[in-house]
XYZ file of C-alpha atoms in Angstrom:
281
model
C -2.504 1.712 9.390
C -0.358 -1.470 8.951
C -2.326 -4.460 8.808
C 0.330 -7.021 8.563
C 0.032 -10.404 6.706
C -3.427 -10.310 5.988
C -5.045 -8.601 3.104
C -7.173 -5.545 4.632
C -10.954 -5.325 4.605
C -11.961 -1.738 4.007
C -14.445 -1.543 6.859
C -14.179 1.958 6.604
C -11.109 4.386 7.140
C -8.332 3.510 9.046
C -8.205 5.782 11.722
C -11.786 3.961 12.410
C -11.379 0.629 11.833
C -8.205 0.536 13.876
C -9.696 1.562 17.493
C -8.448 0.583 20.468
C -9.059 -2.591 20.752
C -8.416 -4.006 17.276
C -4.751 -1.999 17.849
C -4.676 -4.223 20.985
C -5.693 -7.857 19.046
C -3.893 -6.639 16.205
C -0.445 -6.159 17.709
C -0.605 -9.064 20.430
C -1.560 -11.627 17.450
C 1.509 -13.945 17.373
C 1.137 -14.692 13.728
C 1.183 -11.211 12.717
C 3.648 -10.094 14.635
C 6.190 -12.708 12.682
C 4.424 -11.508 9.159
C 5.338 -7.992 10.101
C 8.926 -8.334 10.995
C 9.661 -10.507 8.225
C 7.858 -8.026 5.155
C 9.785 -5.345 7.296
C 13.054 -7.477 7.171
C 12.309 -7.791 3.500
C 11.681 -3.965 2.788
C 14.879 -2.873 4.786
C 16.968 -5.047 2.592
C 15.645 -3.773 -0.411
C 16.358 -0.542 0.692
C 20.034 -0.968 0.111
C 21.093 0.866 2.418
C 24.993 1.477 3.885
C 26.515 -1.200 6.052
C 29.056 1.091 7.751
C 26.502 3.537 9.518
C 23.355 3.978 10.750
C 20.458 5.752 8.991
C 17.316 7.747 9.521
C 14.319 5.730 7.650
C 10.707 7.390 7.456
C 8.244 4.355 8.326
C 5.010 5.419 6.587
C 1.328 3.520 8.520
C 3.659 2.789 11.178
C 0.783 1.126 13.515
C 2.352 0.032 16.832
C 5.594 0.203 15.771
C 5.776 -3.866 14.857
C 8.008 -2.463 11.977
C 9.777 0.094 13.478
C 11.007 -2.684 16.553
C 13.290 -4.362 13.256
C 14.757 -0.820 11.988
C 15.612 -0.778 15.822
C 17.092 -4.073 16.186
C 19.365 -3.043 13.258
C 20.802 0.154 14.925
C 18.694 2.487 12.787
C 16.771 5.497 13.603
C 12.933 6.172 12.718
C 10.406 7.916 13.252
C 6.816 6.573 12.099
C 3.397 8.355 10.636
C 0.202 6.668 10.805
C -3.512 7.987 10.515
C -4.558 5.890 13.743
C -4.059 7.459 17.473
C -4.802 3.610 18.589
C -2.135 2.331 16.942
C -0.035 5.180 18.165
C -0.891 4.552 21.708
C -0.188 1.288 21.484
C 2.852 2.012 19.916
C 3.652 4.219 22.806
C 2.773 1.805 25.389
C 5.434 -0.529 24.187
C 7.919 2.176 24.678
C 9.275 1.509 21.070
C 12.491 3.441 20.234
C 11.100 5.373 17.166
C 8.737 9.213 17.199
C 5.689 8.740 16.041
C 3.534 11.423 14.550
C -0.478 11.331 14.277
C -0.886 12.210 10.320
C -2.728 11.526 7.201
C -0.257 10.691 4.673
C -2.717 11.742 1.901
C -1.838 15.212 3.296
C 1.369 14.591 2.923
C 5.022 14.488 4.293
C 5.774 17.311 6.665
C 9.285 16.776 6.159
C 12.213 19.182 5.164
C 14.099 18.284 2.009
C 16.454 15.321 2.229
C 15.484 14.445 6.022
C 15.175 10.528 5.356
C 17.952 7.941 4.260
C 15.140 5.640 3.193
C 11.353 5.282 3.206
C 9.308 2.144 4.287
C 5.739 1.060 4.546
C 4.135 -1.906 5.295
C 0.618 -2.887 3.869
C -0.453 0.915 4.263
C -0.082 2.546 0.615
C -3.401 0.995 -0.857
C -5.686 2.962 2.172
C -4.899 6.199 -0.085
C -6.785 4.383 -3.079
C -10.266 4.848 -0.913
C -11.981 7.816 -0.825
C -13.467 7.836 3.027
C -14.893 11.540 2.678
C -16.294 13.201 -0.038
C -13.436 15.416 -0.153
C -10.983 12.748 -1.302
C -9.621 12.182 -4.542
C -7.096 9.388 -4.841
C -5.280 10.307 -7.143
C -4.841 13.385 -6.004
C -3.918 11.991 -2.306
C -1.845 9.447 -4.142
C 0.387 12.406 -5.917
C 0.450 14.447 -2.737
C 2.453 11.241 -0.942
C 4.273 10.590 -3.330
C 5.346 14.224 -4.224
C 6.382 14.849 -0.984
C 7.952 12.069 0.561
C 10.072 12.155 -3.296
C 11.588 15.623 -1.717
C 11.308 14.262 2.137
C 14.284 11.716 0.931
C 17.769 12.150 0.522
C 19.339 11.697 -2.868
C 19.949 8.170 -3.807
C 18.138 6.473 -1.405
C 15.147 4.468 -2.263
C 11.738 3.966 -0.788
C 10.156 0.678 -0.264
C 6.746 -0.030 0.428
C 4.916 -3.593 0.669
C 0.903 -3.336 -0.361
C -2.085 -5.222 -1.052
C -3.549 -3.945 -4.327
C -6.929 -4.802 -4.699
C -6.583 -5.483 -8.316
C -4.540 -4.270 -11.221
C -6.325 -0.648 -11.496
C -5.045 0.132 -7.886
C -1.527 -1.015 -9.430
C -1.521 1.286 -12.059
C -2.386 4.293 -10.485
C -0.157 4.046 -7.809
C 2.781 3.366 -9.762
C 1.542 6.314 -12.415
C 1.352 8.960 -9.573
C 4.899 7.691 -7.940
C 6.210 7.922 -11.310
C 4.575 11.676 -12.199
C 6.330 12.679 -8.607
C 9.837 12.274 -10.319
C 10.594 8.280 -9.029
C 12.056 5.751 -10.443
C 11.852 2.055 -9.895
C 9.176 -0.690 -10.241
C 6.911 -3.270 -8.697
C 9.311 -6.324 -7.011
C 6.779 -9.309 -6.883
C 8.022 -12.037 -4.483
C 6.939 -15.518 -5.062
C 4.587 -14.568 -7.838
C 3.618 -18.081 -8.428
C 2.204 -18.412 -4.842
C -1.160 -17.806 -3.492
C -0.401 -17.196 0.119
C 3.650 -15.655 -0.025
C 2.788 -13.765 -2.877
C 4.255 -10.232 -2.041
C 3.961 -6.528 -3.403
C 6.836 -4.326 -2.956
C 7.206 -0.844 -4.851
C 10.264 -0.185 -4.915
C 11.133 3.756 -5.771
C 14.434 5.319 -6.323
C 15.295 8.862 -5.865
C 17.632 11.121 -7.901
C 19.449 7.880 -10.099
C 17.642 5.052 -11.795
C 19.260 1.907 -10.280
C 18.778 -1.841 -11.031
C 15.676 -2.993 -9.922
C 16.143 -6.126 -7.202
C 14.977 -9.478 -8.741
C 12.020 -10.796 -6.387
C 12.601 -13.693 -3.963
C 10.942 -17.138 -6.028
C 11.952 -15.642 -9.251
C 14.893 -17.552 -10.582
C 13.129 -18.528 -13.925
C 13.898 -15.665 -16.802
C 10.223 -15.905 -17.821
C 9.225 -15.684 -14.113
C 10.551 -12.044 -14.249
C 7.792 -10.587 -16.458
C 5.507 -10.570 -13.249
C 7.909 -7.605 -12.284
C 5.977 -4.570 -13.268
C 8.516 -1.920 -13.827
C 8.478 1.240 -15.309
C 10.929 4.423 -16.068
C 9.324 7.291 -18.492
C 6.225 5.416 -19.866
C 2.797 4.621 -18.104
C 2.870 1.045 -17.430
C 0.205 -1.055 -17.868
C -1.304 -4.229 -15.935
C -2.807 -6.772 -18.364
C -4.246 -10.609 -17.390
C -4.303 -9.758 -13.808
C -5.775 -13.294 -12.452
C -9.174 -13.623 -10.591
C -10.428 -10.220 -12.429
C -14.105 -10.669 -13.454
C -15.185 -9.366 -17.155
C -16.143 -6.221 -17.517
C -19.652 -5.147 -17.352
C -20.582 -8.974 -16.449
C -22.746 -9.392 -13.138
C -19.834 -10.138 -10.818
C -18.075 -7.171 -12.108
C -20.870 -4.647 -11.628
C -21.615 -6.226 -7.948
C -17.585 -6.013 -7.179
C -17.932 -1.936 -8.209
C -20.762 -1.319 -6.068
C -19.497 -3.369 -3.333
C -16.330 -1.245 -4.243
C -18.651 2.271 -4.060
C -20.206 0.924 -0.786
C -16.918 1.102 1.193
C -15.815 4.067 0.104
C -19.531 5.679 1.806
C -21.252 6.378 -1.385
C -25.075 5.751 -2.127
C -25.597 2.441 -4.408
C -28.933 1.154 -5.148
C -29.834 -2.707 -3.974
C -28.849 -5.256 -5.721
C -31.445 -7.247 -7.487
C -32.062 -10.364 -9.691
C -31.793 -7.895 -12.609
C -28.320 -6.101 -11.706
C -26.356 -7.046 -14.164
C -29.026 -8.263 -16.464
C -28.739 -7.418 -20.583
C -31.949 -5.187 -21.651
C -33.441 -5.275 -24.519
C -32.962 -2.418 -27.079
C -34.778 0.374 -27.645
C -36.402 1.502 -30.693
């Protein structure tokens, strides 16, 4: 479900898109291989977590286990979900040190109560936002992760998960639905000033509302108002760059392009999508 340092194209659900051999190209691709490790590097420290013992973490979209191999190497425990039985048998192949468990996170966390010391997920969260069936509703699928990975974790610990948000819509109703499951916490935005390191990480906090980490590139004060973070009121993302006007051509091609993905029927586009009509009398 992972797709490491590259933004995702929604080809279609995961479980799809990832077969066997894109699991294969995916997780022998030197490149992303060092992406991975380092957003996973990156999510583990802002986890926070105790120095003096190891802990259990939940690695949500685990893939092949490219994440799970740097929980390892720092004497953790995990065990990993992901939607894709390539990635998992990949994942298995490599004999990595984690379980793994063939799920659909929009189902849920099949967790008992306070199981997990901490929560990660790397470029996975923003799949949920699609709806591949008919059936889905994401925000429905959004609140039933969210929900239940809130009482899969112990109290205290945090959850930390790196994602590629479409645009600022996708933002917002993430953050709303962690935030109507009971968490606390914000967006950290690494390097928001860059085009390529530019990073996502929600950072959620369970049972106490601790200080939210400063991202990495942000030692300007006016820098930090790129940090989206919210407590008890719905937060809002304004001026997000690159977003086409509403109701403009490229906007209405972007939604269908948008409706396309997701498996719904969209008429053709034309010369006249997007052109103004006259009015009616």
């Amino acid at each position: 479900m992972a797709s490491g340092g590259r933004r995702p194209e929604h080809r279609g659900p995961p479980e799809l898109f990832y077969d066997e051999a894109e699991a294969r190209k995916y997780t022998q691709n030197s490149r992303v291989v060092q992406i991975q490790s380092q957003m996973s590097e990156r999510a583990v420290e802002l986890l926070g977590l105790p120095a003096d013992r190891p802990c259990l973490l939940l690695d949500v979209g685990c893939g092949s286990g490219l994440s799970g191999d740097y929980i390892s190497e720092e004497g953790h425990y995990w065990i990993g979900m992901d939607i894709s039985s390539a990635m998992l048998d990949v994942a298995v192949e490599r004999e990595v040190e984690g379980d793994l468990l063939l799920a659909d996170v929009g189902h849920g966390i099949p967790f008992r109560p306070g199981t997990f010391d901490g929560c990660i997920s790397i470029s996975a969260v923003q799949w949920l936002c699609n709806a591949d069936k008919k059936s889905h509703s994401p925000p429905k699928r959004l609140y039933r992760f969210f929900s239940t990975l809130y009482t899969a974790l112990a109290r205290g610990s945090r959850a930390v998960l790196q994602l590629y948000p479409e645009n600022s819509e996708q933002l917002e109703l993430i953050t709303a639905q962690a935030m109507r499951a009971g968490f606390t916490g914000g967006m950290v935005v690494d390097y928001p000033n860059s085009a390529k390191a530019k990073k996502f990480f929600l950072c959620l906090f369970v049972g106490t509302s601790g200080t939210l980490p400063k991202g990495l590139g942000t030692e300007c004060a006016a820098e930090e108002m790129h940090q989206a973070k919210f407590t008890n009121e719905r937060t809002r993302f304004r001026n997000a760059k690159g977003k086409s006007v509403k109701k403009s051509r490229d906007w209405i091609l972007e939604k269908k392009e948008r409706r396309r993905r997701q498996g719904r029927e969209v008429r053709a586009d034309t010369k006249y999508t997007g052109r103004k009509r006259r009015p009616r009398f």
